[in-house]
Each structure stands twice: as C-alpha cells, then as structure tokens.
Amino acid sequence: MININIPNNNINERKYIIDILFNEFLGLEYNLNIINNAEGYEVILDNGSILYVNDNFFSKYKNDLEYLNINHLPNNVLRGKNNFSDIEYVILYGSNSIIINKNIIEFDFDIFASSFFMLTRWEEFVVKDRDEHNRFLGKFSIACKYNFIEKPIVNEYVEMLWNMLKYLDISLNRKKSEYSLLLTHDVDLPFRYNKFMDMLKYSVKDFLFSKSIMVFFKTIEEIILVKIKMKKDPIDTFDLLMDIAEDNNVKSYFFF
C-alpha cells in the first residue's frame, strides 16, 4: 500500500485533497502519516520508490485557516512542461523544477495546494467582488485573469500525477472511469400563460419588444387558443422532453 507523509499543519486541508486525488480520481489505497517538521509531501510506493512534492503553500501558514486571505491568492501563475504531461500545465504554487531519477522524483510544483485551490474555490471567500445578485462571477477569478478558465487543470494534474507514479512503480493500477449522462432541466416557469397577470404581462412585453401591433395581437390569439385548449402553452414542453429522453433510453430530472 502507498504511504503518504504530510507536514503537521493544515491537516484537514491536506487530507481532503490527497483523498480526492488518490482515492476519488485514481482509486489508489494509501496510508496517511503526519510527520513533524516535514517540509513537503512524500509519497512512498510499495517498491520503495518516492515521489517528493515540495510544500509551497500550506507550510507558510501554520495556523488553521490563516491562508484564507486575498494576499495569498496565486500571484505568479506560470506554465510548465515535463516528461509526465503531454500538454502545457498551469503552475499556481511553486515552480517547474523537477529532478527525475530511477527511484525518486522531486517536484517543486505544489500539485496538492494548486488542486485544493481550484476544487474548494476558497478564492470566492476572500474575493468580495460580486454582481448585482451577489454572485461570484468567472471574470473575477484567477482562472480568468490568467486565461486558463476553460482548462480542466485538476484533471490535467491528476494525469501528470498518475504518470509520475506509474514511472516509479509500473505495477500500479488505477480505477477505470466510465462516462454517464445526467440530463437535468431547471424549470423556472412551467407555463407562460398561467394567470391573468401573466397574459397581460406577456402581451404588453411582446408588443414593447417588437414594437409591432401584429405581434401584440398574435400573442393575444395565442393566449386565447391556449386557454380554450386548442394549443399547448408555448413553454409547456415536458411531454416533448420526456419523449426524447425515452427514445434515447435516458432519464430526465426536472427541478421546479
């Protein structure tokens, strides 16, 4: 079994991200050991090989949650390449320095703190910029600022981590992931013409938007046809969506 040694601070954060990467993504069993005065992460494989990752984040903030500060966001985002990644990857904490020997890899890129930053979204706690609905928008993020918002960088880190582990111990096997479709529909409004005020609102709205009296009368006509059940409400598409789902042998989930 893999043994992973971690420093004796920010333990819950370290446990979380190691479990996500090794268990959730790769399906690898491991023992976690907390080591006083350790300066990095030491991953010791069954054959004695070692992956050592420098701690370039949590070791700087010894007290619980001390890292939650806007000044501790990544401020020198780099790009890197090495033998274990087919693509250029994003470096949030640390550098691209890597030393590769037969039985040991020493990596200065803090893959654990960088993954933790992306998955927990703690930047949304320390960055107070919000839109008019009090939402944190993508444009406020480090990913947008440094132009990697469309890259699945944690998945890229996982592949690089796996390639390093496999280099050190060829006998390792990761779990297989299978694609599945989860089809969901958010229903903010099930009907367009439900109440009298809805009818009035949409007829006036359509007229103001189109500036056409013909559109206004077409909306009135549609309302009448819906109410006398000669036409379906234009946004009542549930039967259609269910038929499509059944034809393709998938489930549809509706959230009202």
PDB file of C-alpha atoms in Angstrom:
ATOM      1  CA  MET A   1       0.000   0.000   0.000  1.00  0.00           C
ATOM      2  CA  ILE A   2       1.129   3.558  -0.695  1.00  0.00           C
ATOM      3  CA  ASN A   3       2.355   5.562   2.291  1.00  0.00           C
ATOM      4  CA  ILE A   4       1.961   9.332   2.159  1.00  0.00           C
ATOM      5  CA  ASN A   5       3.774  11.541   4.656  1.00  0.00           C
ATOM      6  CA  ILE A   6       2.469  15.073   5.184  1.00  0.00           C
ATOM      7  CA  PRO A   7       3.583  18.018   7.362  1.00  0.00           C
ATOM      8  CA  ASN A   8       1.906  18.654  10.724  1.00  0.00           C
ATOM      9  CA  ASN A   9      -0.235  21.690   9.858  1.00  0.00           C
ATOM     10  CA  ASN A  10      -3.417  22.379   7.889  1.00  0.00           C
ATOM     11  CA  ILE A  11      -4.078  18.674   8.274  1.00  0.00           C
ATOM     12  CA  ASN A  12      -7.755  18.676   7.280  1.00  0.00           C
ATOM     13  CA  GLU A  13      -6.971  20.517   4.063  1.00  0.00           C
ATOM     14  CA  ARG A  14      -4.147  18.137   3.203  1.00  0.00           C
ATOM     15  CA  LYS A  15      -6.258  15.073   3.996  1.00  0.00           C
ATOM     16  CA  TYR A  16      -9.070  16.347   1.804  1.00  0.00           C
ATOM     17  CA  ILE A  17      -7.042  16.972  -1.332  1.00  0.00           C
ATOM     18  CA  ILE A  18      -4.976  13.802  -1.027  1.00  0.00           C
ATOM     19  CA  ASP A  19      -8.142  11.743  -0.730  1.00  0.00           C
ATOM     20  CA  ILE A  20      -9.644  13.468  -3.762  1.00  0.00           C
ATOM     21  CA  LEU A  21      -6.577  12.876  -5.934  1.00  0.00           C
ATOM     22  CA  PHE A  22      -5.567   9.398  -4.797  1.00  0.00           C
ATOM     23  CA  ASN A  23      -8.921   7.878  -3.883  1.00  0.00           C
ATOM     24  CA  GLU A  24     -11.631   9.736  -5.814  1.00  0.00           C
ATOM     25  CA  PHE A  25      -9.704  10.168  -9.076  1.00  0.00           C
ATOM     26  CA  LEU A  26      -7.203   7.314  -9.129  1.00  0.00           C
ATOM     27  CA  GLY A  27      -8.765   4.731  -6.803  1.00  0.00           C
ATOM     28  CA  LEU A  28      -5.467   4.051  -5.042  1.00  0.00           C
ATOM     29  CA  GLU A  29      -5.336   2.853  -1.439  1.00  0.00           C
ATOM     30  CA  TYR A  30      -2.945   4.679   0.860  1.00  0.00           C
ATOM     31  CA  ASN A  31      -1.904   5.245   4.459  1.00  0.00           C
ATOM     32  CA  LEU A  32      -1.522   8.836   5.617  1.00  0.00           C
ATOM     33  CA  ASN A  33       1.174   9.731   8.120  1.00  0.00           C
ATOM     34  CA  ILE A  34       1.578  13.116   9.816  1.00  0.00           C
ATOM     35  CA  ILE A  35       5.252  13.991  10.241  1.00  0.00           C
ATOM     36  CA  ASN A  36       6.523  16.770  12.499  1.00  0.00           C
ATOM     37  CA  ASN A  37       8.855  19.250  10.790  1.00  0.00           C
ATOM     38  CA  ALA A  38       8.275  17.719   7.358  1.00  0.00           C
ATOM     39  CA  GLU A  39       8.859  20.200   4.541  1.00  0.00           C
ATOM     40  CA  GLY A  40       6.808  18.546   1.834  1.00  0.00           C
ATOM     41  CA  TYR A  41       4.702  15.618   0.704  1.00  0.00           C
ATOM     42  CA  GLU A  42       6.442  12.256   0.496  1.00  0.00           C
ATOM     43  CA  VAL A  43       4.648   9.523  -1.462  1.00  0.00           C
ATOM     44  CA  ILE A  44       6.336   6.168  -0.802  1.00  0.00           C
ATOM     45  CA  LEU A  45       5.320   3.330  -3.105  1.00  0.00           C
ATOM     46  CA  ASP A  46       5.381  -0.415  -2.396  1.00  0.00           C
ATOM     47  CA  ASN A  47       8.642  -0.899  -4.267  1.00  0.00           C
ATOM     48  CA  GLY A  48      10.386   1.794  -2.218  1.00  0.00           C
ATOM     49  CA  SER A  49      10.272   4.484  -4.907  1.00  0.00           C
ATOM     50  CA  ILE A  50       9.447   8.004  -3.744  1.00  0.00           C
ATOM     51  CA  LEU A  51       7.620  10.976  -5.196  1.00  0.00           C
ATOM     52  CA  TYR A  52       8.531  14.094  -3.250  1.00  0.00           C
ATOM     53  CA  VAL A  53       6.458  17.241  -3.765  1.00  0.00           C
ATOM     54  CA  ASN A  54       7.612  20.492  -2.200  1.00  0.00           C
ATOM     55  CA  ASP A  55       5.115  22.240   0.042  1.00  0.00           C
ATOM     56  CA  ASN A  56       4.929  25.699  -1.484  1.00  0.00           C
ATOM     57  CA  PHE A  57       1.748  26.872   0.198  1.00  0.00           C
ATOM     58  CA  PHE A  58       0.402  25.425   3.452  1.00  0.00           C
ATOM     59  CA  SER A  59       3.783  25.431   5.186  1.00  0.00           C
ATOM     60  CA  LYS A  60       3.733  29.241   5.030  1.00  0.00           C
ATOM     61  CA  TYR A  61       0.520  29.467   7.068  1.00  0.00           C
ATOM     62  CA  LYS A  62       0.834  27.352  10.193  1.00  0.00           C
ATOM     63  CA  ASN A  63      -2.380  28.398  11.956  1.00  0.00           C
ATOM     64  CA  ASP A  64      -5.780  26.985  10.974  1.00  0.00           C
ATOM     65  CA  LEU A  65      -7.392  28.919   8.101  1.00  0.00           C
ATOM     66  CA  GLU A  66      -4.610  31.509   8.153  1.00  0.00           C
ATOM     67  CA  TYR A  67      -4.244  31.026   4.404  1.00  0.00           C
ATOM     68  CA  LEU A  68      -7.725  32.480   3.792  1.00  0.00           C
ATOM     69  CA  ASN A  69      -6.511  35.904   2.754  1.00  0.00           C
ATOM     70  CA  ILE A  70      -6.738  37.711  -0.571  1.00  0.00           C
ATOM     71  CA  ASN A  71      -2.987  38.317  -0.425  1.00  0.00           C
ATOM     72  CA  HIS A  72      -2.388  34.566  -0.551  1.00  0.00           C
ATOM     73  CA  LEU A  73      -4.035  34.005  -3.924  1.00  0.00           C
ATOM     74  CA  PRO A  74      -1.717  32.798  -6.715  1.00  0.00           C
ATOM     75  CA  ASN A  75       0.107  35.888  -7.969  1.00  0.00           C
ATOM     76  CA  ASN A  76       2.782  34.429 -10.214  1.00  0.00           C
ATOM     77  CA  VAL A  77       0.965  31.896 -12.364  1.00  0.00           C
ATOM     78  CA  LEU A  78       3.371  30.051 -14.649  1.00  0.00           C
ATOM     79  CA  ARG A  79       3.179  27.457 -17.400  1.00  0.00           C
ATOM     80  CA  GLY A  80       5.252  24.301 -17.368  1.00  0.00           C
ATOM     81  CA  LYS A  81       6.102  21.117 -19.244  1.00  0.00           C
ATOM     82  CA  ASN A  82       7.799  17.900 -18.244  1.00  0.00           C
ATOM     83  CA  ASN A  83       8.114  14.255 -19.258  1.00  0.00           C
ATOM     84  CA  PHE A  84       4.911  13.316 -17.446  1.00  0.00           C
ATOM     85  CA  SER A  85       2.487  15.678 -19.170  1.00  0.00           C
ATOM     86  CA  ASP A  86       1.559  15.792 -22.841  1.00  0.00           C
ATOM     87  CA  ILE A  87       0.326  19.362 -22.508  1.00  0.00           C
ATOM     88  CA  GLU A  88       1.482  22.635 -21.022  1.00  0.00           C
ATOM     89  CA  TYR A  89       0.134  22.772 -17.474  1.00  0.00           C
ATOM     90  CA  VAL A  90      -0.685  25.671 -15.159  1.00  0.00           C
ATOM     91  CA  ILE A  91       1.520  26.244 -12.096  1.00  0.00           C
ATOM     92  CA  LEU A  92      -0.289  28.048  -9.269  1.00  0.00           C
ATOM     93  CA  TYR A  93       2.140  27.425  -6.406  1.00  0.00           C
ATOM     94  CA  GLY A  94       5.791  26.520  -6.859  1.00  0.00           C
ATOM     95  CA  SER A  95       7.923  26.238  -9.971  1.00  0.00           C
ATOM     96  CA  ASN A  96       8.512  23.878 -12.883  1.00  0.00           C
ATOM     97  CA  SER A  97      11.690  22.475 -11.356  1.00  0.00           C
ATOM     98  CA  ILE A  98      11.745  18.676 -11.403  1.00  0.00           C
ATOM     99  CA  ILE A  99      14.508  16.164 -10.719  1.00  0.00           C
ATOM    100  CA  ILE A 100      13.943  12.678 -12.099  1.00  0.00           C
ATOM    101  CA  ASN A 101      15.950   9.660 -11.029  1.00  0.00           C
ATOM    102  CA  LYS A 102      15.236   5.962 -11.354  1.00  0.00           C
ATOM    103  CA  ASN A 103      13.614   5.588  -7.940  1.00  0.00           C
ATOM    104  CA  ILE A 104      12.790   9.132  -6.921  1.00  0.00           C
ATOM    105  CA  ILE A 105      11.130  12.220  -8.399  1.00  0.00           C
ATOM    106  CA  GLU A 106      11.474  15.593  -6.703  1.00  0.00           C
ATOM    107  CA  PHE A 107       8.899  18.097  -7.905  1.00  0.00           C
ATOM    108  CA  ASP A 108       8.777  21.764  -6.885  1.00  0.00           C
ATOM    109  CA  PHE A 109       5.278  22.341  -8.285  1.00  0.00           C
ATOM    110  CA  ASP A 110       2.836  22.057  -5.358  1.00  0.00           C
ATOM    111  CA  ILE A 111       0.239  19.978  -7.152  1.00  0.00           C
ATOM    112  CA  PHE A 112      -1.705  19.449  -3.907  1.00  0.00           C
ATOM    113  CA  ALA A 113      -2.174  23.096  -2.896  1.00  0.00           C
ATOM    114  CA  SER A 114      -2.956  24.019  -6.507  1.00  0.00           C
ATOM    115  CA  SER A 115      -5.644  21.334  -6.738  1.00  0.00           C
ATOM    116  CA  PHE A 116      -7.027  22.357  -3.347  1.00  0.00           C
ATOM    117  CA  PHE A 117      -7.285  25.965  -4.534  1.00  0.00           C
ATOM    118  CA  MET A 118      -9.240  25.009  -7.641  1.00  0.00           C
ATOM    119  CA  LEU A 119     -11.604  22.455  -6.083  1.00  0.00           C
ATOM    120  CA  THR A 120     -12.535  24.184  -2.831  1.00  0.00           C
ATOM    121  CA  ARG A 121     -12.969  27.596  -4.507  1.00  0.00           C
ATOM    122  CA  TRP A 122     -11.620  29.360  -1.412  1.00  0.00           C
ATOM    123  CA  GLU A 123     -10.828  32.382  -3.558  1.00  0.00           C
ATOM    124  CA  GLU A 124     -14.568  33.079  -3.660  1.00  0.00           C
ATOM    125  CA  PHE A 125     -14.470  33.557   0.118  1.00  0.00           C
ATOM    126  CA  VAL A 126     -11.626  36.071   0.111  1.00  0.00           C
ATOM    127  CA  VAL A 127     -12.549  37.949  -3.081  1.00  0.00           C
ATOM    128  CA  LYS A 128     -15.513  40.180  -2.274  1.00  0.00           C
ATOM    129  CA  ASP A 129     -16.361  41.245  -5.841  1.00  0.00           C
ATOM    130  CA  ARG A 130     -19.953  40.304  -6.632  1.00  0.00           C
ATOM    131  CA  ASP A 131     -22.518  41.091  -9.304  1.00  0.00           C
ATOM    132  CA  GLU A 132     -25.901  42.702  -8.647  1.00  0.00           C
ATOM    133  CA  HIS A 133     -27.278  39.321  -7.496  1.00  0.00           C
ATOM    134  CA  ASN A 134     -24.412  38.824  -5.007  1.00  0.00           C
ATOM    135  CA  ARG A 135     -22.818  36.128  -7.184  1.00  0.00           C
ATOM    136  CA  PHE A 136     -19.128  35.480  -7.725  1.00  0.00           C
ATOM    137  CA  LEU A 137     -18.589  35.555 -11.490  1.00  0.00           C
ATOM    138  CA  GLY A 138     -15.961  33.754 -13.514  1.00  0.00           C
ATOM    139  CA  LYS A 139     -14.466  37.069 -14.620  1.00  0.00           C
ATOM    140  CA  PHE A 140     -13.427  37.745 -11.008  1.00  0.00           C
ATOM    141  CA  SER A 141     -11.368  34.536 -10.795  1.00  0.00           C
ATOM    142  CA  ILE A 142      -7.660  33.807 -11.047  1.00  0.00           C
ATOM    143  CA  ALA A 143      -8.507  31.353 -13.833  1.00  0.00           C
ATOM    144  CA  CYS A 144      -9.969  34.170 -15.919  1.00  0.00           C
ATOM    145  CA  LYS A 145      -7.221  36.643 -15.013  1.00  0.00           C
ATOM    146  CA  TYR A 146      -4.516  34.245 -16.186  1.00  0.00           C
ATOM    147  CA  ASN A 147      -6.504  32.818 -19.096  1.00  0.00           C
ATOM    148  CA  PHE A 148      -6.989  29.198 -18.093  1.00  0.00           C
ATOM    149  CA  ILE A 149     -10.688  29.287 -17.222  1.00  0.00           C
ATOM    150  CA  GLU A 150     -11.521  26.786 -19.984  1.00  0.00           C
ATOM    151  CA  LYS A 151      -8.811  24.293 -18.982  1.00  0.00           C
ATOM    152  CA  PRO A 152      -9.706  21.333 -16.714  1.00  0.00           C
ATOM    153  CA  ILE A 153      -6.463  21.831 -14.847  1.00  0.00           C
ATOM    154  CA  VAL A 154      -7.131  19.487 -11.902  1.00  0.00           C
ATOM    155  CA  ASN A 155      -7.818  16.648 -14.348  1.00  0.00           C
ATOM    156  CA  GLU A 156      -4.535  17.554 -16.040  1.00  0.00           C
ATOM    157  CA  TYR A 157      -2.768  17.444 -12.671  1.00  0.00           C
ATOM    158  CA  VAL A 158      -4.247  14.009 -11.982  1.00  0.00           C
ATOM    159  CA  GLU A 159      -2.929  12.631 -15.264  1.00  0.00           C
ATOM    160  CA  MET A 160       0.524  14.061 -14.552  1.00  0.00           C
ATOM    161  CA  LEU A 161       0.472  12.649 -11.015  1.00  0.00           C
ATOM    162  CA  TRP A 162      -0.539   9.236 -12.352  1.00  0.00           C
ATOM    163  CA  ASN A 163       2.219   9.252 -14.956  1.00  0.00           C
ATOM    164  CA  MET A 164       4.804  10.016 -12.260  1.00  0.00           C
ATOM    165  CA  LEU A 165       3.519   7.250 -10.007  1.00  0.00           C
ATOM    166  CA  LYS A 166       3.437   4.774 -12.894  1.00  0.00           C
ATOM    167  CA  TYR A 167       7.004   5.696 -13.838  1.00  0.00           C
ATOM    168  CA  LEU A 168       8.132   4.920 -10.299  1.00  0.00           C
ATOM    169  CA  ASP A 169       6.102   1.706  -9.949  1.00  0.00           C
ATOM    170  CA  ILE A 170       4.891   0.060 -13.153  1.00  0.00           C
ATOM    171  CA  SER A 171       2.766  -2.433 -11.179  1.00  0.00           C
ATOM    172  CA  LEU A 172       0.261   0.247 -10.109  1.00  0.00           C
ATOM    173  CA  ASN A 173      -3.265   0.140 -11.496  1.00  0.00           C
ATOM    174  CA  ARG A 174      -5.800   2.972 -11.377  1.00  0.00           C
ATOM    175  CA  LYS A 175      -9.558   2.647 -11.307  1.00  0.00           C
ATOM    176  CA  LYS A 176     -11.426   2.904 -14.586  1.00  0.00           C
ATOM    177  CA  SER A 177     -13.840   5.773 -15.020  1.00  0.00           C
ATOM    178  CA  GLU A 178     -16.981   5.410 -17.096  1.00  0.00           C
ATOM    179  CA  TYR A 179     -18.956   8.198 -18.732  1.00  0.00           C
ATOM    180  CA  SER A 180     -22.582   8.621 -17.733  1.00  0.00           C
ATOM    181  CA  LEU A 181     -25.186  11.181 -18.790  1.00  0.00           C
ATOM    182  CA  LEU A 182     -27.202  13.048 -16.169  1.00  0.00           C
ATOM    183  CA  LEU A 183     -29.863  15.014 -18.018  1.00  0.00           C
ATOM    184  CA  THR A 184     -31.402  17.811 -15.932  1.00  0.00           C
ATOM    185  CA  HIS A 185     -33.931  20.553 -16.603  1.00  0.00           C
ATOM    186  CA  ASP A 186     -34.326  23.612 -14.395  1.00  0.00           C
ATOM    187  CA  VAL A 187     -37.945  24.724 -14.590  1.00  0.00           C
ATOM    188  CA  ASP A 188     -38.170  28.346 -13.515  1.00  0.00           C
ATOM    189  CA  LEU A 189     -41.628  28.763 -15.022  1.00  0.00           C
ATOM    190  CA  PRO A 190     -43.751  25.782 -16.107  1.00  0.00           C
ATOM    191  CA  PHE A 191     -46.293  27.824 -18.077  1.00  0.00           C
ATOM    192  CA  ARG A 192     -46.187  31.152 -19.886  1.00  0.00           C
ATOM    193  CA  TYR A 193     -49.881  31.887 -19.589  1.00  0.00           C
ATOM    194  CA  ASN A 194     -50.866  30.606 -16.181  1.00  0.00           C
ATOM    195  CA  LYS A 195     -52.546  33.587 -14.536  1.00  0.00           C
ATOM    196  CA  PHE A 196     -54.363  36.605 -15.866  1.00  0.00           C
ATOM    197  CA  MET A 197     -51.432  38.865 -14.937  1.00  0.00           C
ATOM    198  CA  ASP A 198     -49.110  36.618 -16.928  1.00  0.00           C
ATOM    199  CA  MET A 199     -51.268  37.075 -20.002  1.00  0.00           C
ATOM    200  CA  LEU A 200     -51.298  40.826 -19.591  1.00  0.00           C
ATOM    201  CA  LYS A 201     -47.562  40.949 -18.904  1.00  0.00           C
ATOM    202  CA  TYR A 202     -46.502  38.914 -21.934  1.00  0.00           C
ATOM    203  CA  SER A 203     -48.841  40.570 -24.400  1.00  0.00           C
ATOM    204  CA  VAL A 204     -47.573  44.019 -23.396  1.00  0.00           C
ATOM    205  CA  LYS A 205     -43.986  42.808 -23.210  1.00  0.00           C
ATOM    206  CA  ASP A 206     -44.121  41.280 -26.700  1.00  0.00           C
ATOM    207  CA  PHE A 207     -45.578  44.498 -28.057  1.00  0.00           C
ATOM    208  CA  LEU A 208     -42.942  46.718 -26.425  1.00  0.00           C
ATOM    209  CA  PHE A 209     -40.123  44.429 -27.523  1.00  0.00           C
ATOM    210  CA  SER A 210     -41.260  44.090 -31.139  1.00  0.00           C
ATOM    211  CA  LYS A 211     -42.948  47.495 -31.487  1.00  0.00           C
ATOM    212  CA  SER A 212     -45.470  45.726 -33.688  1.00  0.00           C
ATOM    213  CA  ILE A 213     -49.227  45.705 -33.157  1.00  0.00           C
ATOM    214  CA  MET A 214     -49.374  42.465 -35.165  1.00  0.00           C
ATOM    215  CA  VAL A 215     -47.127  40.717 -32.629  1.00  0.00           C
ATOM    216  CA  PHE A 216     -49.369  42.037 -29.849  1.00  0.00           C
ATOM    217  CA  PHE A 217     -52.475  40.535 -31.475  1.00  0.00           C
ATOM    218  CA  LYS A 218     -50.661  37.256 -32.228  1.00  0.00           C
ATOM    219  CA  THR A 219     -49.826  36.967 -28.535  1.00  0.00           C
ATOM    220  CA  ILE A 220     -53.476  37.649 -27.629  1.00  0.00           C
ATOM    221  CA  GLU A 221     -54.545  34.993 -30.148  1.00  0.00           C
ATOM    222  CA  GLU A 222     -52.083  32.513 -28.688  1.00  0.00           C
ATOM    223  CA  ILE A 223     -53.365  33.192 -25.176  1.00  0.00           C
ATOM    224  CA  ILE A 224     -56.951  32.520 -26.274  1.00  0.00           C
ATOM    225  CA  LEU A 225     -56.014  29.291 -28.054  1.00  0.00           C
ATOM    226  CA  VAL A 226     -54.101  28.074 -25.004  1.00  0.00           C
ATOM    227  CA  LYS A 227     -56.987  28.896 -22.684  1.00  0.00           C
ATOM    228  CA  ILE A 228     -59.561  27.078 -24.797  1.00  0.00           C
ATOM    229  CA  LYS A 229     -57.127  24.155 -25.056  1.00  0.00           C
ATOM    230  CA  MET A 230     -56.710  24.327 -28.815  1.00  0.00           C
ATOM    231  CA  LYS A 231     -52.960  24.896 -28.395  1.00  0.00           C
ATOM    232  CA  LYS A 232     -50.375  23.966 -25.804  1.00  0.00           C
ATOM    233  CA  ASP A 233     -48.719  26.604 -23.703  1.00  0.00           C
ATOM    234  CA  PRO A 234     -45.512  27.504 -25.621  1.00  0.00           C
ATOM    235  CA  ILE A 235     -43.203  26.655 -22.742  1.00  0.00           C
ATOM    236  CA  ASP A 236     -45.041  23.506 -21.687  1.00  0.00           C
ATOM    237  CA  THR A 237     -42.556  21.182 -23.372  1.00  0.00           C
ATOM    238  CA  PHE A 238     -42.482  18.438 -20.730  1.00  0.00           C
ATOM    239  CA  ASP A 239     -44.051  15.754 -22.946  1.00  0.00           C
ATOM    240  CA  LEU A 240     -41.573  16.510 -25.722  1.00  0.00           C
ATOM    241  CA  LEU A 241     -38.597  16.367 -23.363  1.00  0.00           C
ATOM    242  CA  MET A 242     -39.793  13.106 -21.829  1.00  0.00           C
ATOM    243  CA  ASP A 243     -40.386  11.552 -25.283  1.00  0.00           C
ATOM    244  CA  ILE A 244     -36.862  12.488 -26.379  1.00  0.00           C
ATOM    245  CA  ALA A 245     -35.414  11.046 -23.173  1.00  0.00           C
ATOM    246  CA  GLU A 246     -37.339   7.790 -23.530  1.00  0.00           C
ATOM    247  CA  ASP A 247     -36.400   7.461 -27.215  1.00  0.00           C
ATOM    248  CA  ASN A 248     -32.746   7.714 -26.190  1.00  0.00           C
ATOM    249  CA  ASN A 249     -33.114   5.493 -23.109  1.00  0.00           C
ATOM    250  CA  VAL A 250     -32.004   8.149 -20.623  1.00  0.00           C
ATOM    251  CA  LYS A 251     -33.632   9.618 -17.524  1.00  0.00           C
ATOM    252  CA  SER A 252     -34.698  13.240 -17.316  1.00  0.00           C
ATOM    253  CA  TYR A 253     -34.611  15.056 -13.988  1.00  0.00           C
ATOM    254  CA  PHE A 254     -36.790  18.142 -13.546  1.00  0.00           C
ATOM    255  CA  PHE A 255     -36.106  20.714 -10.846  1.00  0.00           C
ATOM    256  CA  PHE A 256     -39.018  23.028 -10.101  1.00  0.00           C
TER     257      PHE A 256
END
